[in-house]
CSV table of C-alpha atoms in Angstrom, one decimal:
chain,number,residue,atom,x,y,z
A,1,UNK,CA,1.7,10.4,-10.7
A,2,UNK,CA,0.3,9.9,-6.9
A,3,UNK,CA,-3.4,10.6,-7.2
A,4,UNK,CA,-4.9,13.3,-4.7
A,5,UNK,CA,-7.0,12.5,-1.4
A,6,UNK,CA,-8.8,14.7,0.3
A,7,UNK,CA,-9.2,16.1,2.8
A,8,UNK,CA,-6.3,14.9,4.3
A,9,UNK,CA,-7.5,14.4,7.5
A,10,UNK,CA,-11.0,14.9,9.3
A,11,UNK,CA,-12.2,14.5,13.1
A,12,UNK,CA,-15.7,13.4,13.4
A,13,UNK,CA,-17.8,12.3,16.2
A,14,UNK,CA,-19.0,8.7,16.8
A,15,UNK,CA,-22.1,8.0,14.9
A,16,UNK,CA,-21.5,10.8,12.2
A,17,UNK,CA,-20.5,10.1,8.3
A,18,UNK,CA,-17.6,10.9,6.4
A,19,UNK,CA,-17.0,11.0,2.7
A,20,UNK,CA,-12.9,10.5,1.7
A,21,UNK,CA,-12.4,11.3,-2.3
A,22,UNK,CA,-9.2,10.2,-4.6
A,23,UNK,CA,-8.5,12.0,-7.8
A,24,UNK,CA,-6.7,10.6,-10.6
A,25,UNK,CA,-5.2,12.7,-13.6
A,26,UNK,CA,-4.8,10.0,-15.7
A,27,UNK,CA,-7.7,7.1,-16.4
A,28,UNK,CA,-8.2,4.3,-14.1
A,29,UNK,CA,-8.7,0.6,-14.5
A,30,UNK,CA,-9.4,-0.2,-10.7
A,31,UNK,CA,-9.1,1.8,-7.5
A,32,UNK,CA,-8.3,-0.1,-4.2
A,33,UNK,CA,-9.3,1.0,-0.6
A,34,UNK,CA,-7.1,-0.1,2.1
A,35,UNK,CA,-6.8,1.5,5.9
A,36,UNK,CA,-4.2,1.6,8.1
A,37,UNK,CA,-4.1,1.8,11.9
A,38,UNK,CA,-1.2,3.4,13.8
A,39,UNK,CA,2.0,0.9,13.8
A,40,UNK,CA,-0.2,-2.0,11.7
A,41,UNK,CA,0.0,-3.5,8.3
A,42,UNK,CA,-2.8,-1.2,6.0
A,43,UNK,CA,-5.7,-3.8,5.8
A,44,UNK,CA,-7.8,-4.1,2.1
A,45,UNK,CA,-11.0,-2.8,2.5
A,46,UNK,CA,-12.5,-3.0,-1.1
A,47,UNK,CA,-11.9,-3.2,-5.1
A,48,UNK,CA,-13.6,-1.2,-7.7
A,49,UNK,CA,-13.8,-2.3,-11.1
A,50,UNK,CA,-16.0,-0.9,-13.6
A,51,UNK,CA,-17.0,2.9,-14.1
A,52,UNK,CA,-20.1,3.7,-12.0
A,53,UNK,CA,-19.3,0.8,-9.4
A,54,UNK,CA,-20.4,0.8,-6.0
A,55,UNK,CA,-19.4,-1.5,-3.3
A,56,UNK,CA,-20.3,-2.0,0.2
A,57,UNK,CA,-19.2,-2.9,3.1
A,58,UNK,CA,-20.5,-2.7,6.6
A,59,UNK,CA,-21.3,0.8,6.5
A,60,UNK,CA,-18.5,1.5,4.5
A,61,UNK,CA,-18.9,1.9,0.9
A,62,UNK,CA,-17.2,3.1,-2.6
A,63,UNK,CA,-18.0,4.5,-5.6
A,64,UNK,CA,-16.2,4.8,-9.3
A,65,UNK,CA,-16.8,7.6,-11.9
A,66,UNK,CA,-14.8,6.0,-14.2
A,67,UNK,CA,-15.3,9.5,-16.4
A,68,UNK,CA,-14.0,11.4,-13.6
A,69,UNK,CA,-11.3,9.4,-12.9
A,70,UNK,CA,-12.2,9.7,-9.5
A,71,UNK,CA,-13.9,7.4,-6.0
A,72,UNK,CA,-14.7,8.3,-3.1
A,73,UNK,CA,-15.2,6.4,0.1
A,74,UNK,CA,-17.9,6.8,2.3
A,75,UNK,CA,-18.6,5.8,5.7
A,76,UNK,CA,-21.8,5.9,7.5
A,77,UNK,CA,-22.7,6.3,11.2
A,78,UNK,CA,-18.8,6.2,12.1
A,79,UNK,CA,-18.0,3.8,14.7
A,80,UNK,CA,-14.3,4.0,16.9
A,81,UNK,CA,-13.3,1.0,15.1
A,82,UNK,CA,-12.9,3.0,12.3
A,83,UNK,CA,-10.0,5.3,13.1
A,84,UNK,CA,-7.4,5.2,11.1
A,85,UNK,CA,-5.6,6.1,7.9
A,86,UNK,CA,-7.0,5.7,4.4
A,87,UNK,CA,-5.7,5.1,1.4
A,88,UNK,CA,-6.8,4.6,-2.1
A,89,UNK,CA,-4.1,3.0,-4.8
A,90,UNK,CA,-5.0,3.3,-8.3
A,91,UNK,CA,-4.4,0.5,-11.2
A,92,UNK,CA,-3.8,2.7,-14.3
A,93,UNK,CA,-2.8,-0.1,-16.8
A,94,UNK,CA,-5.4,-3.1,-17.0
A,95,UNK,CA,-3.6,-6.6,-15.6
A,96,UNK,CA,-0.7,-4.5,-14.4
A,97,UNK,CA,-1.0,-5.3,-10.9
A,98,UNK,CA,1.1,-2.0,-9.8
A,99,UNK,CA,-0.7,0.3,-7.7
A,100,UNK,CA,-0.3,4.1,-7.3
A,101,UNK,CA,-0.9,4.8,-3.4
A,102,UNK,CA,-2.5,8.8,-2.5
A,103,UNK,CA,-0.9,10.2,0.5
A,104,UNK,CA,-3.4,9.0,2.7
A,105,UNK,CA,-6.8,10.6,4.9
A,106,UNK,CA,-6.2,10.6,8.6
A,107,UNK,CA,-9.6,9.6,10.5
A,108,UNK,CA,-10.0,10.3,14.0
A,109,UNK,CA,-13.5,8.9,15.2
A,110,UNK,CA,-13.8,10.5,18.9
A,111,UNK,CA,-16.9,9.3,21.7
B,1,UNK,CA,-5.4,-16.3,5.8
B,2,UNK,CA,-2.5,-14.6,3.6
B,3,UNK,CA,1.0,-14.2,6.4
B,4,UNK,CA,3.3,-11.6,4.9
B,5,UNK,CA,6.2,-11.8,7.6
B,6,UNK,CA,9.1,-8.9,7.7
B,7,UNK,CA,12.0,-9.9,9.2
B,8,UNK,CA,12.5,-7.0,11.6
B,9,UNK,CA,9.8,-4.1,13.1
B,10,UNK,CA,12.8,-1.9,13.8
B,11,UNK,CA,16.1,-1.8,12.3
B,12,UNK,CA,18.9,0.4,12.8
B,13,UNK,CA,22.2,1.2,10.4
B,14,UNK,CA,25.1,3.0,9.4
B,15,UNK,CA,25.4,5.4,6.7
B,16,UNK,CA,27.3,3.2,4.2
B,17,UNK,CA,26.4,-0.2,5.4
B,18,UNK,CA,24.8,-2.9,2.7
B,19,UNK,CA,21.1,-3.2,4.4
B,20,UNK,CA,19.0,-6.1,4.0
B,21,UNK,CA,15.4,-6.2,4.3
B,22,UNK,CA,13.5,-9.8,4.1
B,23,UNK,CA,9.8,-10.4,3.6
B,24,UNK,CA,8.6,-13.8,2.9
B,25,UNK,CA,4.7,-14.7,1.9
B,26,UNK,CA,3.2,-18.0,2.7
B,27,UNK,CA,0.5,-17.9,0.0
B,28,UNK,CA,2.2,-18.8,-2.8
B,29,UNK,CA,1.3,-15.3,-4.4
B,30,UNK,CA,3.5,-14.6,-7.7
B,31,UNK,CA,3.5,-10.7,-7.0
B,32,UNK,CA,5.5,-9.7,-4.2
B,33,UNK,CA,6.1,-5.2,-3.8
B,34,UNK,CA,8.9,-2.9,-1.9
B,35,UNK,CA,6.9,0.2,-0.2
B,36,UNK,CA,8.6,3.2,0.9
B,37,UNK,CA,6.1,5.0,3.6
B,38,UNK,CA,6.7,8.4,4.5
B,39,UNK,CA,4.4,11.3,6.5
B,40,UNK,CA,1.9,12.7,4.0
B,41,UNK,CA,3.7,11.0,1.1
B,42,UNK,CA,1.7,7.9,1.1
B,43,UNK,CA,3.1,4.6,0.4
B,44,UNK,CA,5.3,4.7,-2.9
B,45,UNK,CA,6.7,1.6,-4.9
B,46,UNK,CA,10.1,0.9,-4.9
B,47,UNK,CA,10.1,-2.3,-7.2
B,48,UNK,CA,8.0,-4.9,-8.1
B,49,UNK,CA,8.2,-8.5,-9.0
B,50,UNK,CA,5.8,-10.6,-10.6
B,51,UNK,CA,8.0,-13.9,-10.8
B,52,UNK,CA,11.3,-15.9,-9.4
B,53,UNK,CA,14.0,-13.8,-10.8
B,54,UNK,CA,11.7,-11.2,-12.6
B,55,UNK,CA,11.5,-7.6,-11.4
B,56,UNK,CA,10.5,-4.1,-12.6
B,57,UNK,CA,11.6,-0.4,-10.8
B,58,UNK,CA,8.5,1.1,-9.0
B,59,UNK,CA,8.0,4.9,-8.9
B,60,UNK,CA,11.5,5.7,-6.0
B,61,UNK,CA,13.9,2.8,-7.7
B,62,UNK,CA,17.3,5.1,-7.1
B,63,UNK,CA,19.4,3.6,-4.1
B,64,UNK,CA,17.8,0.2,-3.9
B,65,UNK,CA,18.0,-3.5,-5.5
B,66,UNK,CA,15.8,-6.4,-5.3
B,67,UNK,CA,16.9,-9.9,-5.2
B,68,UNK,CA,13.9,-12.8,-5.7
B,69,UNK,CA,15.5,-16.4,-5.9
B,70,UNK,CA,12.7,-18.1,-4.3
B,71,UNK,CA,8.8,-17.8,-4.9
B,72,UNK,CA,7.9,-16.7,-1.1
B,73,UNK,CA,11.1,-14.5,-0.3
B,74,UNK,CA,11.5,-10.6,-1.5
B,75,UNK,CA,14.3,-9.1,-0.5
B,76,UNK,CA,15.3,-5.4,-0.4
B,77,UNK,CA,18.9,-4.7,-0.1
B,78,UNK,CA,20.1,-0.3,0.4
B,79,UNK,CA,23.5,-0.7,-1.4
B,80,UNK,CA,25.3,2.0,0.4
B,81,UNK,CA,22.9,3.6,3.2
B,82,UNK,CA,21.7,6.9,3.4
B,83,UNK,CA,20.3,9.4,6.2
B,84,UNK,CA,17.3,10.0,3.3
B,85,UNK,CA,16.6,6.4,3.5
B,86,UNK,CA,15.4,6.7,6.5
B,87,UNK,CA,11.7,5.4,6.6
B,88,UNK,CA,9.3,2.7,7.2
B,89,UNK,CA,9.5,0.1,4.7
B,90,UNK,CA,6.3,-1.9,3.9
B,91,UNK,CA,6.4,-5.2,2.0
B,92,UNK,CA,3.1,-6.8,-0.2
B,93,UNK,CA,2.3,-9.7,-2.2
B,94,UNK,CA,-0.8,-10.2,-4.3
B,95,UNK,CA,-2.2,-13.1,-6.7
B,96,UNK,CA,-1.6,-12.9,-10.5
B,97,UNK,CA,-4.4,-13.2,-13.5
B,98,UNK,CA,-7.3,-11.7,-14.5
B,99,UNK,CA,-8.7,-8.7,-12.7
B,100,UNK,CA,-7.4,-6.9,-10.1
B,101,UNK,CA,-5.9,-8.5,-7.0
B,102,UNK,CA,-6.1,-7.2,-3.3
B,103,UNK,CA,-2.4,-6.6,-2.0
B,104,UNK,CA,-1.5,-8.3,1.4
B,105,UNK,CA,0.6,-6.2,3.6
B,106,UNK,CA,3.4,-7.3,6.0
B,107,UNK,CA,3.8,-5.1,9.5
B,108,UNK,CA,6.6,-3.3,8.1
B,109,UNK,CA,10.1,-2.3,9.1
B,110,UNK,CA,11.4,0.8,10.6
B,111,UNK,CA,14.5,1.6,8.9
B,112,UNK,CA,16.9,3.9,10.6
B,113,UNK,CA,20.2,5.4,8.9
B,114,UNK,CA,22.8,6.9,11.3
Protein backbone atom coordinates (compact mmCIF):
# COMPACT_ATOMS: atom_id res chain seq x y z
CA UNK A 1 0.00 0.00 0.00
CA UNK A 2 1.47 3.55 -1.55
CA UNK A 3 2.07 5.68 1.48
CA UNK A 4 0.41 9.24 1.57
CA UNK A 5 2.20 12.70 0.81
CA UNK A 6 0.97 15.67 1.47
CA UNK A 7 0.19 18.23 0.46
CA UNK A 8 0.46 17.33 -2.96
CA UNK A 9 1.69 20.34 -4.19
CA UNK A 10 2.63 23.83 -2.69
CA UNK A 11 3.93 27.25 -4.37
CA UNK A 12 6.22 29.14 -2.19
CA UNK A 13 8.31 32.14 -2.64
CA UNK A 14 12.16 32.18 -2.86
CA UNK A 15 13.63 32.28 0.61
CA UNK A 16 10.46 30.80 2.34
CA UNK A 17 10.29 27.06 4.00
CA UNK A 18 8.33 24.21 3.26
CA UNK A 19 7.64 21.04 5.26
CA UNK A 20 6.50 17.86 2.79
CA UNK A 21 5.17 14.75 5.08
CA UNK A 22 4.75 10.83 4.08
CA UNK A 23 2.50 8.59 5.96
CA UNK A 24 2.78 4.94 6.13
CA UNK A 25 0.01 2.54 7.39
CA UNK A 26 2.08 -0.13 7.88
CA UNK A 27 5.71 0.04 9.92
CA UNK A 28 8.71 1.20 8.26
CA UNK A 29 12.27 0.05 8.18
CA UNK A 30 13.74 3.07 6.07
CA UNK A 31 12.21 5.90 4.22
CA UNK A 32 14.06 7.39 1.05
CA UNK A 33 13.80 10.97 -0.27
CA UNK A 34 14.36 11.42 -3.90
CA UNK A 35 13.22 14.68 -6.21
CA UNK A 36 12.52 14.86 -9.55
CA UNK A 37 12.77 17.75 -12.02
CA UNK A 38 10.48 18.02 -15.09
CA UNK A 39 11.70 15.33 -17.90
CA UNK A 40 14.91 14.10 -15.48
CA UNK A 41 15.82 10.97 -13.73
CA UNK A 42 14.39 11.57 -9.82
CA UNK A 43 17.76 12.22 -7.99
CA UNK A 44 18.34 10.57 -4.09
CA UNK A 45 18.27 13.19 -1.73
CA UNK A 46 18.55 11.21 1.66
CA UNK A 47 18.03 7.80 3.69
CA UNK A 48 16.49 7.42 7.04
CA UNK A 49 17.17 4.64 9.16
CA UNK A 50 16.35 4.47 12.71
CA UNK A 51 13.10 5.87 14.44
CA UNK A 52 13.72 9.48 15.53
CA UNK A 53 16.50 10.06 12.80
CA UNK A 54 17.26 13.31 11.36
CA UNK A 55 19.34 14.00 8.40
CA UNK A 56 20.55 16.97 6.75
CA UNK A 57 21.32 18.32 3.88
CA UNK A 58 22.08 21.73 2.67
CA UNK A 59 19.01 23.18 3.97
CA UNK A 60 17.18 20.27 3.33
CA UNK A 61 16.49 17.98 6.05
CA UNK A 62 14.38 14.69 7.26
CA UNK A 63 12.99 13.32 10.08
CA UNK A 64 11.67 9.64 11.15
CA UNK A 65 9.03 8.91 13.85
CA UNK A 66 9.44 5.46 13.56
CA UNK A 67 6.14 5.24 16.00
CA UNK A 68 4.23 7.16 13.66
CA UNK A 69 5.18 5.50 10.77
CA UNK A 70 5.63 8.69 9.32
CA UNK A 71 8.89 11.59 7.90
CA UNK A 72 8.62 14.53 6.74
CA UNK A 73 10.94 16.62 4.70
CA UNK A 74 11.80 19.94 5.30
CA UNK A 75 13.36 22.60 3.45
CA UNK A 76 14.62 25.87 4.66
CA UNK A 77 15.02 29.28 3.08
CA UNK A 78 13.88 27.74 -0.43
CA UNK A 79 16.11 28.43 -3.20
CA UNK A 80 14.88 27.99 -7.30
CA UNK A 81 17.03 25.12 -7.46
CA UNK A 82 14.74 23.48 -5.51
CA UNK A 83 11.68 23.13 -7.70
CA UNK A 84 10.65 20.08 -8.47
CA UNK A 85 8.75 16.90 -7.46
CA UNK A 86 9.21 14.95 -4.23
CA UNK A 87 8.99 11.74 -3.41
CA UNK A 88 9.38 9.56 -0.43
CA UNK A 89 9.62 5.49 -1.01
CA UNK A 90 9.24 3.42 1.98
CA UNK A 91 11.31 0.03 2.81
CA UNK A 92 8.72 -1.97 4.86
CA UNK A 93 10.62 -5.32 5.19
CA UNK A 94 14.27 -4.89 6.59
CA UNK A 95 17.03 -5.99 3.69
CA UNK A 96 14.29 -6.08 1.19
CA UNK A 97 15.54 -3.48 -1.00
CA UNK A 98 11.87 -2.89 -2.63
CA UNK A 99 10.64 0.51 -2.19
CA UNK A 100 6.99 1.77 -1.97
CA UNK A 101 7.01 5.25 -3.90
CA UNK A 102 3.94 8.10 -2.57
CA UNK A 103 2.46 9.93 -5.41
CA UNK A 104 4.73 12.64 -5.19
CA UNK A 105 4.63 16.75 -3.80
CA UNK A 106 4.87 19.24 -6.62
CA UNK A 107 7.26 22.29 -5.53
CA UNK A 108 7.15 25.43 -7.34
CA UNK A 109 9.87 27.82 -5.77
CA UNK A 110 8.88 31.31 -7.65
CA UNK A 111 11.43 34.89 -7.43
CA UNK B 1 29.27 8.22 -10.70
CA UNK B 2 26.42 5.39 -11.11
CA UNK B 3 25.16 5.60 -15.35
CA UNK B 4 21.77 3.89 -15.60
CA UNK B 5 21.21 4.29 -19.52
CA UNK B 6 17.51 3.58 -21.15
CA UNK B 7 17.67 2.69 -24.46
CA UNK B 8 15.05 5.17 -25.83
CA UNK B 9 13.49 8.75 -24.27
CA UNK B 10 10.46 8.27 -26.48
CA UNK B 11 9.05 5.26 -27.86
CA UNK B 12 6.03 4.76 -29.87
CA UNK B 13 3.89 1.21 -30.64
CA UNK B 14 1.13 -0.62 -31.72
CA UNK B 15 -1.60 -2.07 -29.77
CA UNK B 16 -0.54 -5.71 -29.96
CA UNK B 17 3.08 -5.38 -30.74
CA UNK B 18 5.84 -7.33 -28.36
CA UNK B 19 7.61 -4.06 -26.79
CA UNK B 20 11.03 -4.02 -25.52
CA UNK B 21 12.46 -1.76 -23.12
CA UNK B 22 16.38 -1.92 -22.27
CA UNK B 23 18.25 -0.41 -19.29
CA UNK B 24 21.74 -1.27 -18.69
CA UNK B 25 23.76 -0.10 -15.33
CA UNK B 26 27.44 0.32 -15.34
CA UNK B 27 28.03 -0.13 -11.55
CA UNK B 28 27.88 -3.49 -11.26
CA UNK B 29 24.77 -3.01 -8.86
CA UNK B 30 22.97 -6.58 -8.24
CA UNK B 31 19.39 -4.87 -7.92
CA UNK B 32 18.10 -3.58 -10.94
CA UNK B 33 13.81 -2.22 -10.78
CA UNK B 34 10.93 -1.69 -13.64
CA UNK B 35 8.94 1.75 -12.64
CA UNK B 36 5.68 2.51 -14.06
CA UNK B 37 5.23 6.57 -13.56
CA UNK B 38 1.91 7.96 -13.91
CA UNK B 39 0.28 11.71 -12.89
CA UNK B 40 -0.50 11.66 -9.22
CA UNK B 41 0.16 7.99 -9.01
CA UNK B 42 3.68 8.09 -8.14
CA UNK B 43 6.22 5.79 -9.36
CA UNK B 44 4.97 2.08 -8.86
CA UNK B 45 7.08 -1.25 -9.24
CA UNK B 46 6.63 -3.46 -11.85
CA UNK B 47 9.24 -6.15 -11.03
CA UNK B 48 12.33 -6.43 -9.35
CA UNK B 49 15.52 -8.42 -9.63
CA UNK B 50 18.11 -8.85 -7.27
CA UNK B 51 20.43 -11.32 -9.36
CA UNK B 52 21.25 -12.85 -13.15
CA UNK B 53 18.14 -14.74 -13.74
CA UNK B 54 16.35 -13.92 -10.44
CA UNK B 55 13.19 -11.81 -10.39
CA UNK B 56 10.15 -11.00 -8.12
CA UNK B 57 6.61 -9.20 -9.38
CA UNK B 58 6.47 -5.58 -7.99
CA UNK B 59 3.17 -3.96 -6.92
CA UNK B 60 1.46 -3.57 -11.20
CA UNK B 61 3.17 -7.17 -12.51
CA UNK B 62 -0.07 -7.97 -14.93
CA UNK B 63 0.92 -7.35 -18.75
CA UNK B 64 4.68 -7.33 -18.29
CA UNK B 65 7.87 -9.77 -18.16
CA UNK B 66 11.29 -9.34 -17.23
CA UNK B 67 14.25 -10.95 -18.82
CA UNK B 68 17.85 -10.52 -16.76
CA UNK B 69 20.60 -12.72 -18.63
CA UNK B 70 23.44 -10.41 -17.88
CA UNK B 71 24.38 -8.58 -14.51
CA UNK B 72 24.16 -4.85 -16.17
CA UNK B 73 21.07 -5.40 -18.55
CA UNK B 74 17.12 -5.33 -17.32
CA UNK B 75 14.94 -5.68 -19.71
CA UNK B 76 11.17 -5.03 -19.81
CA UNK B 77 9.25 -6.66 -22.50
CA UNK B 78 4.78 -5.63 -22.89
CA UNK B 79 3.83 -9.02 -24.31
CA UNK B 80 0.87 -7.85 -26.27
CA UNK B 81 0.57 -3.84 -26.02
CA UNK B 82 -2.10 -2.02 -24.58
CA UNK B 83 -3.56 1.75 -24.92
CA UNK B 84 -3.38 1.42 -20.66
CA UNK B 85 0.17 0.86 -20.94
CA UNK B 86 0.74 3.96 -21.96
CA UNK B 87 3.21 5.74 -19.62
CA UNK B 88 6.58 6.74 -18.71
CA UNK B 89 8.66 3.96 -17.75
CA UNK B 90 11.55 4.46 -15.28
CA UNK B 91 14.39 2.00 -14.71
CA UNK B 92 16.77 1.71 -11.27
CA UNK B 93 19.50 -0.23 -9.85
CA UNK B 94 20.76 -0.16 -6.40
CA UNK B 95 23.70 -2.09 -4.37
CA UNK B 96 22.85 -5.27 -2.26
CA UNK B 97 23.73 -5.99 1.64
CA UNK B 98 23.27 -4.59 4.71
CA UNK B 99 21.12 -1.53 5.17
CA UNK B 100 19.37 0.24 2.92
CA UNK B 101 20.68 1.23 -0.54
CA UNK B 102 19.94 4.60 -2.52
CA UNK B 103 18.33 3.60 -5.92
CA UNK B 104 19.95 5.11 -9.10
CA UNK B 105 17.50 6.26 -11.72
CA UNK B 106 17.83 6.03 -15.55
CA UNK B 107 16.05 9.22 -17.65
CA UNK B 108 13.32 7.09 -18.47
CA UNK B 109 11.26 6.09 -21.52
CA UNK B 110 8.04 7.53 -22.82
CA UNK B 111 6.09 4.69 -23.88
CA UNK B 112 3.25 5.24 -26.26
CA UNK B 113 0.50 2.60 -27.34
CA UNK B 114 -1.53 3.35 -30.54
Amino acid sequence: QQPVQSPQAVILREGEDAVINCSSSKALYSVHWYRQKHGEAPIFLMILLKGGEQKGHDKISASFNEKKQQSSLYLTASQLSYSGTYFCGTEIIQGAQKLVFGQGTRLTINP
Amino acid sequence: DVKVTQSSRYLVKRTGEKVFLECVQDMDHENMFWYRQDPGLGLRLIYFSYDVKMKEKGDIPEGYSVSREKKERFSLILESASTNQTSMYLCASSLSGAGSRPQHFGDGTRLSIL
